[in-house]
Coordinates of C-alpha atoms and ligand atoms in Angstrom, one line a residue:
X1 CA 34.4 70.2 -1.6
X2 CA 32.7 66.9 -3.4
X3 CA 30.0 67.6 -5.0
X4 CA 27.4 65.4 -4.9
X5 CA 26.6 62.7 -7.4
X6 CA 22.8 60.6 -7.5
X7 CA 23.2 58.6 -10.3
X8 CA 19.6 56.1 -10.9
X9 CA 20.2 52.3 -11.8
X10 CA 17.6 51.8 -13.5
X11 CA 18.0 48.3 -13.9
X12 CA 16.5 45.5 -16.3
X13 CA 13.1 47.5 -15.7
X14 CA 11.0 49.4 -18.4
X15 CA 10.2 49.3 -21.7
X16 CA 10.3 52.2 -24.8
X17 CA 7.6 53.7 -24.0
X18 CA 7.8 53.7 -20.1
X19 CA 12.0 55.0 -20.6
X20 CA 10.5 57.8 -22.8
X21 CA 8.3 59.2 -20.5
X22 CA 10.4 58.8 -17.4
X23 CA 13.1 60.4 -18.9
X24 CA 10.5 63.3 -19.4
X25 CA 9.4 63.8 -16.1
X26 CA 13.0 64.0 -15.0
X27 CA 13.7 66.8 -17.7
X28 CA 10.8 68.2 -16.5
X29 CA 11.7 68.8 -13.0
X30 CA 15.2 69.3 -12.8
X31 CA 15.5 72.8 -13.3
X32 CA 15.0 72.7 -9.2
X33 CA 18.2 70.8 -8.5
X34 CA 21.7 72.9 -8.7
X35 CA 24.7 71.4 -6.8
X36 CA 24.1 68.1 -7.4
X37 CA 25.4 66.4 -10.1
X38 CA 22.6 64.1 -11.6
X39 CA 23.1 60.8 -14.2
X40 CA 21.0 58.0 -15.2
X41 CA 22.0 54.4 -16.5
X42 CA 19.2 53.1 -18.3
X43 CA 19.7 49.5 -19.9
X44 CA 21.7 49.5 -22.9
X45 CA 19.2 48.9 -25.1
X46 CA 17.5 52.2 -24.0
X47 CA 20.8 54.6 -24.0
X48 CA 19.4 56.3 -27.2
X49 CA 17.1 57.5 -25.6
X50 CA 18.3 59.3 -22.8
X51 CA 21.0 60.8 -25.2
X52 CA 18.3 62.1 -27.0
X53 CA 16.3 63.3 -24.6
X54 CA 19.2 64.6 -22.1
X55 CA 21.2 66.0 -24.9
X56 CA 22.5 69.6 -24.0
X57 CA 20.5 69.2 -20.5
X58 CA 22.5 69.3 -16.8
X59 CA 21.9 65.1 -16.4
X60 CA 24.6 62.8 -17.5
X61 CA 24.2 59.2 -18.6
X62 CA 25.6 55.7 -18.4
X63 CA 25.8 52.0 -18.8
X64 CA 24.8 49.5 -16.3
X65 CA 28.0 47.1 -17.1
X66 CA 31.1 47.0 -19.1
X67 CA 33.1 44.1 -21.1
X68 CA 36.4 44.0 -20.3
X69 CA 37.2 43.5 -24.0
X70 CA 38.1 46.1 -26.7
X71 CA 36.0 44.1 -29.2
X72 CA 35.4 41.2 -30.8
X73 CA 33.9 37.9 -30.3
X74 CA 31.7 37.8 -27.0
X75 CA 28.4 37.3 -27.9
X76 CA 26.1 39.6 -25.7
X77 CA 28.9 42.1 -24.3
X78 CA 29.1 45.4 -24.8
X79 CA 32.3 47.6 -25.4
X80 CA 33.1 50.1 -23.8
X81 CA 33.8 52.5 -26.7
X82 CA 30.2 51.3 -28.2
X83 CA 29.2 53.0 -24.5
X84 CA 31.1 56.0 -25.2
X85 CA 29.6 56.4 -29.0
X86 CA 26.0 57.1 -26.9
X87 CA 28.0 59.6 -25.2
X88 CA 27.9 58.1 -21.5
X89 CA 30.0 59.3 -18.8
X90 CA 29.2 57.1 -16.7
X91 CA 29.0 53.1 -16.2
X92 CA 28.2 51.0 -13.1
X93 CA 30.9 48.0 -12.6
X94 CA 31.0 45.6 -9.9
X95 CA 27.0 46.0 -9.1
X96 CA 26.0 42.9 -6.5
X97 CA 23.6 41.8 -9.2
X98 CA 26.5 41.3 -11.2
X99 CA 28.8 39.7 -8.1
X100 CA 26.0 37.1 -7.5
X101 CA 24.1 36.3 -10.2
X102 CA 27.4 36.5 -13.1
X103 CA 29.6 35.4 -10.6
X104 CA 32.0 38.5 -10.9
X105 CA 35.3 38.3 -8.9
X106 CA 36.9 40.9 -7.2
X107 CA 40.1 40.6 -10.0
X108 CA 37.3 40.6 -12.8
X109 CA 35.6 44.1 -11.5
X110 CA 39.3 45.6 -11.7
X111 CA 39.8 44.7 -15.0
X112 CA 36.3 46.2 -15.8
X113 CA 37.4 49.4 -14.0
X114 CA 40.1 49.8 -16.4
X115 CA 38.5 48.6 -19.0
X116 CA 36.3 51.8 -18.5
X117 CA 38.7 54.3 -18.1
X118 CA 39.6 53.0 -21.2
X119 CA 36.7 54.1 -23.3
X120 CA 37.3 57.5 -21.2
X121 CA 33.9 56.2 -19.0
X122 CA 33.7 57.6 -15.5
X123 CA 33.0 53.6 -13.7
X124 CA 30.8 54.4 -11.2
X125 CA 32.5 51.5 -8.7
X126 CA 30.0 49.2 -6.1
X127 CA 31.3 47.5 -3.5
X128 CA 29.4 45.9 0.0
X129 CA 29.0 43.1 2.1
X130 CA 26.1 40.4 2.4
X131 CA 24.0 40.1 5.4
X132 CA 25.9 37.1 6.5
X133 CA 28.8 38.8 6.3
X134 CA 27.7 41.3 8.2
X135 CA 26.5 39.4 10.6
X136 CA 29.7 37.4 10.9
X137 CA 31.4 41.0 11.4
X138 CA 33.4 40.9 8.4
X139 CA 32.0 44.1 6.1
X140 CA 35.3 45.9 6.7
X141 CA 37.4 42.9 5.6
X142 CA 34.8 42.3 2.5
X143 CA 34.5 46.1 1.4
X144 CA 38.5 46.4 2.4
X145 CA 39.3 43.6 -0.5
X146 CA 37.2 44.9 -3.0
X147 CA 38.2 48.5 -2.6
X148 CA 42.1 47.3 -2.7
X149 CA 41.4 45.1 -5.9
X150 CA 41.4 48.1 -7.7
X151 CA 44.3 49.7 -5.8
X152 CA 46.4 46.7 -6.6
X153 CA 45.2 46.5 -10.7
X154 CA 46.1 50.3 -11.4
X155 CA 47.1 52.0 -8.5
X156 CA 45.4 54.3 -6.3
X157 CA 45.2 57.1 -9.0
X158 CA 43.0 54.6 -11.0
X159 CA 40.7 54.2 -8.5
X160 CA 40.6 58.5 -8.4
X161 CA 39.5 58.1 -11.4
X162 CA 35.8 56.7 -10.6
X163 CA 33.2 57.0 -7.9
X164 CA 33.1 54.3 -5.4
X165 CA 29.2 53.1 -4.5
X166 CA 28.6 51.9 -1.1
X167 CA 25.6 49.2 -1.3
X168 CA 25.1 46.9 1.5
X169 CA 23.4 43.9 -0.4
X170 CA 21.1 43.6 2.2
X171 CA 19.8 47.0 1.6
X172 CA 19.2 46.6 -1.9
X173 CA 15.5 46.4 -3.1
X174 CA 14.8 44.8 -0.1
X175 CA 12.9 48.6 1.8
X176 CA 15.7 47.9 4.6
X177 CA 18.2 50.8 4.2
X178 CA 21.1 51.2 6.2
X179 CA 21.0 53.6 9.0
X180 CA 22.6 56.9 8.2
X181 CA 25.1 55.5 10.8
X182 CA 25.7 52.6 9.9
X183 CA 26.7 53.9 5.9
X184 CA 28.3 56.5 7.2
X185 CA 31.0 54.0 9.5
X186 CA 31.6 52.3 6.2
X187 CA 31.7 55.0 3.9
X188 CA 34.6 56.6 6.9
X189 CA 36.0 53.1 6.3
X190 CA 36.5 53.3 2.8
X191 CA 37.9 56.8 3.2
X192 CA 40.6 55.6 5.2
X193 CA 41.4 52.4 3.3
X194 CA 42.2 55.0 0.2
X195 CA 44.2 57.6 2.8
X196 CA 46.7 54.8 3.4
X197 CA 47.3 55.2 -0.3
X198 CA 46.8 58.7 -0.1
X199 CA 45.6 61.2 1.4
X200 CA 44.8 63.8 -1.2
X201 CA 42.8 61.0 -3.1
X202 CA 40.7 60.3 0.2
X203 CA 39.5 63.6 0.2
X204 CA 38.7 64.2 -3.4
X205 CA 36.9 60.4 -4.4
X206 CA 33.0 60.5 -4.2
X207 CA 31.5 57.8 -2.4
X208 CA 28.0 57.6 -2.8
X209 CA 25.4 55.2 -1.0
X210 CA 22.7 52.9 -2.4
X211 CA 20.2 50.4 -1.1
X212 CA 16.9 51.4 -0.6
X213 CA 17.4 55.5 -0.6
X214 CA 14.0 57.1 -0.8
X215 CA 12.8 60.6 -1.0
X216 CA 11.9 60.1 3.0
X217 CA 15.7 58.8 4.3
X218 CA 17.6 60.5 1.1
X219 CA 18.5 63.4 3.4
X220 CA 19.5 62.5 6.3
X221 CA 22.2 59.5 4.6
X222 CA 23.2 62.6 2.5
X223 CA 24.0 64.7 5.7
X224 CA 26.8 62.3 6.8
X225 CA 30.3 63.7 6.4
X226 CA 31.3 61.1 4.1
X227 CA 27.8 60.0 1.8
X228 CA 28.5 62.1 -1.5
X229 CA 25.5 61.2 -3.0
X230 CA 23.4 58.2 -4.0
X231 CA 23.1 55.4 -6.5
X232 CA 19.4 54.6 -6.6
X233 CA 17.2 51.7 -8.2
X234 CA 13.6 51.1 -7.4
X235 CA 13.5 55.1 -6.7
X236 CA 14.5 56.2 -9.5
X237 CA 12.1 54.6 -12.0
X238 CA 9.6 57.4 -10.7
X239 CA 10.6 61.1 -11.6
X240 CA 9.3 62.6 -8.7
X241 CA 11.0 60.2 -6.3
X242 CA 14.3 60.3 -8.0
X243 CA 13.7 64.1 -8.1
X244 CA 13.5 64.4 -4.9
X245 CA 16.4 62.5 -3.6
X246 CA 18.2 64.7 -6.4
X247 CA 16.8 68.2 -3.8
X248 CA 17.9 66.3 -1.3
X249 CA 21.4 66.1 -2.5
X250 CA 21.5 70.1 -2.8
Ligands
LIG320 P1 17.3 50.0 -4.5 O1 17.4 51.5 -4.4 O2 16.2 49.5 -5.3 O3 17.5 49.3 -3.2 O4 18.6 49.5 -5.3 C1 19.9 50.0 -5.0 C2 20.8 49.6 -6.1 O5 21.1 48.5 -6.2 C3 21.4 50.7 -6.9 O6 22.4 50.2 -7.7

C-alpha cells in the first residue's frame, strides 16, 4: 500500500510574515489528517521557518530546486547538503518552471536527481508534457523520455528512490486541471514504463499529480488507482485549502 504524499510548492510567493502565518494555519489544522503524508517546500530563503515551526510535528519539508554541485563556485545555487542542514526531506527537481524558464534538459534533471540522493534528499521528481505536445499526441513519448532519463543516469533503483510528480504544463496555474481520467492514463503510463524495469519498483514508487488540484477536484484525482497524492501550488498558499486536499488524501 502507497501511502499518500501532498507535498505544497509554494513557489516564488510570500514574504516573512505571510510564510509565518501560513505555516501556522497548517499546524493548526492538521491534527485532522492521518494517512497522508503531508510536506511543504517553501522558497529557500524561508526553510527556517518551516523547520522551526514544523519541528517535531507530522509535516515534512523541502526545497524547491537543487545544484547539481557539491559546492563551490556558482553564484546563486544552492547545495544540497546546505538543504539537508534545514533538515528537508524533500526537494522538487525537474519542475516545468525550471524546464522552460532555466532551460533544464532531461540529462540535467538526472544529474539533479542524484545530486539529491546525495545530500540523502527524497527528490520529489516532475515530469509532463506541454499543450502542444499534447495536442500533437506525443505526452507518452514526452513523459516516456523524461521518466527513462533517470532510469538510464542511475538505474531504476535510483529512480525508487524519489517520488515521481505528474504535471501536465497545461494544467499548472492555469484553473484547467486534468480530468481524473486523463492523469490517471498517464499516471498508468508511467507505472508501466518503470514495470519494464521492474515490477516490484512499479508498485512501490509514489506518483503524485499536480496542476490545478483544489479542495473541490482533490478527491476524485486522488481516487484513481494510480494518483498517490498531489503536489500543489496556488492551493497551498491557503491553509484551509491545502488542508483540505491534505482530508482528501486520507
Ligand atoms: P498549481 O496547483 O498552481 O496549478 O501548480 C501546480 C504546480 O506546479 C505544483 O508544482
Amino acid at each position: 500500500m502507497r501511502q499518500p504524499l501532498v507535498a505544497g510548492n509554494w513557489k516564488m510567493n510570500g514574504s516573512l510574515e505571510g510564510v509565518k502565518a501560513l505555516l501556522v494555519g497548517i499546524k493548526a489544522g492538521i491534527g485532522t489528517v492521518a494517512r497522508a503524508e503531508v510536506a511543504v517546500c517553501p522558497p529557500t530563503v524561508f526553510i527556517p521557518e518551516a523547520q522551526a515551526a514544523l519541528q517535531g510535528t507530522s509535516i515534512a519539508w523541502g526545497g524547491q530546486d537543487v545544484s547539481v554541485h557539491a559546492s563551490g563556485a556558482y553564484t546563486g545555487e544552492i547545495a544540497g547538503s546546505m538543504l539537508k542542514d534545514l533538515g528537508c526531506k524533500y526537494v522538487i527537481i525537474g519542475h516545468s518552471e525550471r524546464r522552460t524558464y532555466h532551460a533544464e534538459s532531461d540529462a540535467l534533471v538526472a544529474e539533479k536527481f542524484a545530486a539529491a540522493l546525495h545530500a540523502s534528499l527524497i527528490p520529489i521528481f516532475c515530469v509532463g508534457e506541454t499543450l502542444e505536445q499534447r495536442e500533437q499526441g506525443i505526452t507518452e513519448q514526452v513523459v516516456g523520455r523524461q521518466v527513462d532519463a533517470v532510469i538510464e543516469r542511475g538505474g531504476v533503483d535510483m529512480l525508487n528512490k524519489g517520488v515521481v510528480a505528474y504535471e501536465p504544463v497545461w494544467a499548472i496555474g492555469t484553473g484547467r486541471t486534468a480530468t481524473p481520467e486523463q492523469a490517471q492514463d498517464v499516471h498508468a503510463f508511467i507505472r508501466g514504463r518503470i514495470a519494464a524495469h521492474s515490477a516490484e519498483v512499479a508498485q512501490s514508487i509514489r506518483i503524485l499529480y499536480g496542476g490545478s488540484m483544489k479542495p473541490d477536484n482533490a478527491a476524485e484525482l486522488l481516487a484513481k488507482p494510480d494518483i498517490d497524492g498531489g503536489l500543489i501550488g496556488g492551493a497551498a498558499l491557503k491553509a484551509t485549502d491545502f488542508l483540505a486536499i491534505c482530508a482528501a488524501a486520507n
